[in-house]
CSV table of C-alpha atoms in Angstrom, one decimal:
chain,number,residue,atom,x,y,z
A,1,MET,CA,21.8,73.3,134.3
A,2,LYS,CA,25.3,75.4,134.1
A,3,LEU,CA,27.5,73.5,131.6
A,4,SER,CA,30.5,75.5,132.0
A,5,ALA,CA,30.7,74.4,135.8
A,6,LEU,CA,30.4,70.7,134.7
A,7,ALA,CA,33.0,71.0,132.0
A,8,ALA,CA,35.5,72.5,134.8
A,9,GLN,CA,34.9,69.9,137.4
A,10,ILE,CA,35.7,66.9,134.3
A,11,LYS,CA,38.8,69.1,133.0
A,12,ASN,CA,40.1,69.5,136.8
A,13,CYS,CA,40.3,65.9,137.8
A,14,GLY,CA,40.3,64.4,134.2
A,15,HIS,CA,37.8,61.7,134.5
A,16,CYS,CA,34.3,61.5,132.7
A,17,GLU,CA,31.5,59.1,133.3
A,18,VAL,CA,28.3,58.8,131.7
A,19,ILE,CA,25.5,57.0,133.7
A,20,ASN,CA,22.3,55.7,131.3
A,21,ASN,CA,19.5,55.2,133.5
A,22,GLY,CA,16.7,53.5,131.2
A,23,GLY,CA,17.1,56.4,128.5
A,24,ARG,CA,17.9,59.0,131.4
A,25,ILE,CA,21.3,60.3,130.8
A,26,PHE,CA,23.8,61.3,133.9
A,27,VAL,CA,27.0,63.0,133.4
A,28,GLY,CA,29.7,63.3,135.9
A,29,THR,CA,32.9,62.8,137.4
A,30,GLY,CA,32.6,60.0,139.8
A,31,SER,CA,32.0,62.6,143.0
A,32,ALA,CA,28.8,63.9,141.4
A,33,PHE,CA,26.3,63.2,138.7
A,34,TYR,CA,24.1,65.6,136.9
A,35,CYS,CA,20.9,65.3,135.1
A,36,MET,CA,21.3,66.1,131.4
A,37,ASP,CA,17.6,66.1,130.7
A,38,GLY,CA,16.9,69.0,128.2
A,39,TYR,CA,20.3,68.4,126.3
A,40,PRO,CA,21.3,66.5,123.1
A,41,ARG,CA,22.0,63.0,123.5
A,42,THR,CA,25.6,62.6,122.6
A,43,GLN,CA,27.1,59.4,121.0
A,44,ASP,CA,30.8,59.5,122.3
A,45,ALA,CA,33.1,61.6,124.2
A,46,GLY,CA,33.7,63.8,121.5
A,47,GLU,CA,30.4,64.8,121.3
A,48,LEU,CA,30.0,65.4,124.8
A,49,GLY,CA,33.0,67.4,124.6
A,50,ALA,CA,31.8,69.7,121.7
A,51,MET,CA,28.8,70.4,123.9
A,52,LEU,CA,30.4,71.4,127.2
A,53,GLY,CA,32.8,73.4,125.5
A,54,ILE,CA,36.0,71.3,126.0
A,55,PRO,CA,38.4,71.1,123.3
A,56,GLN,CA,38.9,67.9,121.5
A,57,LYS,CA,42.4,67.6,122.4
A,58,LYS,CA,41.7,68.2,125.9
A,59,MET,CA,39.1,65.6,125.5
A,60,LYS,CA,41.1,63.1,124.8
A,61,ASN,CA,43.3,63.0,127.8
A,62,ILE,CA,40.0,62.8,129.9
A,63,PHE,CA,39.0,59.2,130.7
A,64,TYR,CA,35.7,58.7,129.4
A,65,HIS,CA,33.4,55.7,130.1
A,66,GLU,CA,29.9,54.8,130.0
A,67,GLU,CA,27.7,52.8,132.8
A,68,TYR,CA,24.3,51.6,132.7
A,69,THR,CA,21.9,50.9,135.7
A,70,MET,CA,20.4,47.6,136.1
A,71,ASP,CA,16.6,47.7,137.7
A,72,GLY,CA,17.2,52.0,138.4
A,73,LYS,CA,20.4,50.9,140.6
A,74,LEU,CA,24.1,51.2,140.2
A,75,TYR,CA,27.4,51.7,142.6
A,76,GLY,CA,24.6,50.9,145.4
A,77,VAL,CA,22.5,54.2,144.4
A,78,ARG,CA,18.9,54.7,143.2
A,79,TRP,CA,18.8,57.0,139.9
A,80,ASP,CA,14.9,57.5,140.0
A,81,ASP,CA,13.1,60.4,141.2
A,82,GLU,CA,11.4,59.1,144.6
A,83,PRO,CA,13.4,56.2,146.2
A,84,GLU,CA,12.3,54.7,149.3
A,85,HIS,CA,13.8,55.8,152.4
A,86,GLU,CA,14.8,59.4,151.0
A,87,GLY,CA,14.7,62.1,153.7
A,88,THR,CA,15.4,66.0,153.8
A,89,THR,CA,18.3,67.6,154.8
A,90,SER,CA,18.9,71.5,156.5
A,91,GLU,CA,21.7,73.3,155.8
A,92,VAL,CA,24.0,74.0,158.8
A,93,LYS,CA,24.5,77.7,158.4
A,94,THR,CA,28.5,77.7,159.2
A,95,ARG,CA,30.8,76.9,156.4
A,96,ILE,CA,34.3,75.5,156.8
A,97,VAL,CA,37.3,75.4,154.4
A,98,ILE,CA,39.5,72.1,154.7
A,99,ASN,CA,42.8,72.5,152.5
A,100,GLY,CA,41.4,75.5,150.2
A,101,GLU,CA,37.6,73.5,149.6
A,102,GLU,CA,34.5,75.1,150.9
A,103,LEU,CA,32.5,72.4,152.8
A,104,ILE,CA,28.7,73.0,153.2
A,105,ALA,CA,27.6,71.1,156.4
A,106,LEU,CA,24.1,69.4,155.8
A,107,ARG,CA,22.1,68.0,158.8
A,108,ASN,CA,20.6,64.4,157.9
A,109,PRO,CA,17.0,63.1,159.5
A,110,ASP,CA,18.9,60.9,161.7
A,111,GLY,CA,20.7,64.0,163.4
A,112,SER,CA,24.1,63.2,161.9
A,113,VAL,CA,25.7,65.8,159.8
A,114,GLY,CA,27.1,65.2,156.3
A,115,PHE,CA,29.5,67.4,154.0
A,116,ILE,CA,29.8,68.4,150.7
A,117,ARG,CA,32.1,70.6,148.7
A,118,SER,CA,30.1,73.5,147.5
A,119,GLU,CA,32.1,73.4,144.4
A,120,LEU,CA,29.9,70.2,143.3
A,121,LEU,CA,26.9,72.4,143.3
A,122,LYS,CA,27.9,74.9,140.8
A,123,PRO,CA,26.4,73.2,137.9
A,124,VAL,CA,23.2,73.2,139.7
A,125,GLU,CA,22.9,76.6,141.3
A,126,GLY,CA,20.1,77.6,139.0
A,127,GLU,CA,18.2,74.7,140.2
A,128,LEU,CA,18.7,75.4,143.9
A,129,ASN,CA,17.2,78.9,143.7
A,130,LYS,CA,13.7,77.7,142.8
A,131,GLU,CA,11.2,77.4,145.0
A,132,PHE,CA,10.7,73.8,145.5
A,133,ALA,CA,14.5,73.0,145.5
A,134,GLN,CA,15.9,70.7,148.2
A,135,ILE,CA,19.0,68.6,149.0
A,136,CYS,CA,17.8,65.2,150.1
A,137,VAL,CA,19.8,62.1,151.5
A,138,ARG,CA,19.2,58.8,150.3
A,139,PRO,CA,20.6,55.4,151.6
A,140,THR,CA,23.3,53.2,149.6
A,141,ASN,CA,24.8,50.0,150.1
A,142,GLN,CA,28.4,50.6,149.1
A,143,ASP,CA,31.2,52.1,151.2
A,144,CYS,CA,29.5,55.5,151.3
A,145,ARG,CA,26.5,54.6,153.5
A,146,PHE,CA,24.5,57.6,152.0
A,147,ILE,CA,24.7,60.2,149.0
A,148,TYR,CA,22.8,63.4,148.5
A,149,ALA,CA,20.4,64.4,146.0
A,150,VAL,CA,19.3,67.7,144.6
A,151,LYS,CA,15.9,68.0,143.7
A,152,ASP,CA,13.9,70.5,142.0
A,153,GLY,CA,10.5,69.4,143.2
A,154,MET,CA,10.5,65.8,143.1
A,155,ILE,CA,12.8,65.4,140.1
A,156,LEU,CA,16.1,64.4,140.7
A,157,ARG,CA,18.8,67.0,139.2
A,158,ALA,CA,21.9,65.6,140.8
A,159,LEU,CA,23.4,63.1,142.7
A,160,ILE,CA,26.5,63.8,144.9
A,161,ALA,CA,28.6,62.2,147.3
A,162,PRO,CA,29.4,63.4,150.8
A,163,MET,CA,33.0,64.6,151.7
A,164,ASN,CA,35.1,62.2,153.5
A,165,ILE,CA,36.9,63.9,156.5
A,166,LYS,CA,39.8,62.2,157.1
A,167,ASP,CA,41.2,61.8,160.6
A,168,ASP,CA,43.5,64.2,161.1
A,169,VAL,CA,40.9,66.6,159.7
A,170,ALA,CA,38.6,65.3,162.2
A,171,ASN,CA,41.4,65.7,165.3
A,172,ASP,CA,41.7,69.3,164.4
A,173,LEU,CA,38.0,69.9,164.2
A,174,ASP,CA,37.6,68.0,167.5
A,175,GLU,CA,40.5,70.7,168.9
A,176,ILE,CA,38.5,73.5,167.6
A,177,ILE,CA,35.2,72.6,168.8
A,178,ALA,CA,36.4,71.9,172.5
A,179,GLU,CA,38.3,75.3,172.6
A,180,LEU,CA,35.0,77.0,171.3
A,181,MET,CA,33.0,75.1,173.5
A,182,SER,CA,35.6,75.9,176.7
A,183,ARG,CA,35.0,79.8,175.6
A,184,ARG,CA,31.5,79.7,175.6
A,185,GLN,CA,31.4,78.1,179.1
A,186,LYS,CA,33.5,80.8,180.1
A,187,GLN,CA,31.0,83.5,178.9
A,188,ILE,CA,28.1,81.5,180.3
A,189,ILE,CA,29.8,81.5,183.8
A,190,GLU,CA,30.6,85.4,183.5
A,191,LYS,CA,27.3,86.1,182.3
A,192,MET,CA,25.8,83.9,185.4
A,193,HIS,CA,28.4,86.1,187.5
A,194,ASP,CA,27.4,89.4,186.4
A,195,ASP,CA,23.6,88.7,186.3
A,196,LEU,CA,24.1,87.6,190.2
A,197,GLN,CA,25.7,90.7,190.6
A,198,ASP,CA,23.3,93.1,189.1
A,199,LEU,CA,20.7,90.9,191.0
A,200,ALA,CA,22.5,91.7,194.4
A,201,ALA,CA,22.9,95.5,193.5
A,202,GLN,CA,19.2,95.9,192.9
A,203,GLU,CA,18.2,94.0,196.4
A,204,ALA,CA,20.3,96.1,198.1
A,205,ALA,CA,19.0,99.3,196.4
A,206,GLU,CA,15.4,98.2,196.9
A,207,LYS,CA,16.2,97.4,201.0
A,208,ALA,CA,17.8,100.5,201.3
A,209,LYS,CA,14.5,102.3,199.7
A,210,ARG,CA,12.5,100.3,202.1
A,211,ILE,CA,14.9,101.5,205.2
A,212,GLU,CA,14.3,105.1,203.6
A,213,ASN,CA,10.7,104.8,203.6
A,214,ARG,CA,10.4,103.7,206.9
A,215,GLU,CA,12.4,106.5,208.5
A,216,GLU,CA,10.4,108.9,206.9
A,217,LYS,CA,7.4,107.9,208.4
């Protein structure tokens, strides 16, 4: 994991949360949590800040707290590697930028599309480049009805909350999509018109050729 990317997130939002899932530690900001397997177990904010390269003075201004899962669950989310009802996603090639933030669109197993901030994937970029890396979706029973899980094979590496698209942004996207669909429809009609003209020209040429052949006989 890229600790500097995680540190940047914590410094930017001023919030650091440590989740203890039966001794397995996740560190995050509320929008995303990253598994700390393989890193030393820290005892407090000072030690965590030192490991992440966050100056002690800066760390004192960051809201730090710890939470413990109960039976592997917290905030309505399962924190284990292989929960029930988890499904795989596929990335939509087109990315969008809203208010300066790049969003990645993910197609969920039910056909719906969710968005995550590309910035939140930076700490686990190395994991995503591995052969069996995948982004899965798992249900929750909180306000957010699902959450994304970055996995290295079967091993959970991060949990990332989807981006909530506000109504005004959704309205703008609807307008853009409507315009694109209108242009696409126009292009289809123009192509059909061109194809019909080509077909008519071809048939006229074939008819003229047959008449010419009959006259030669």
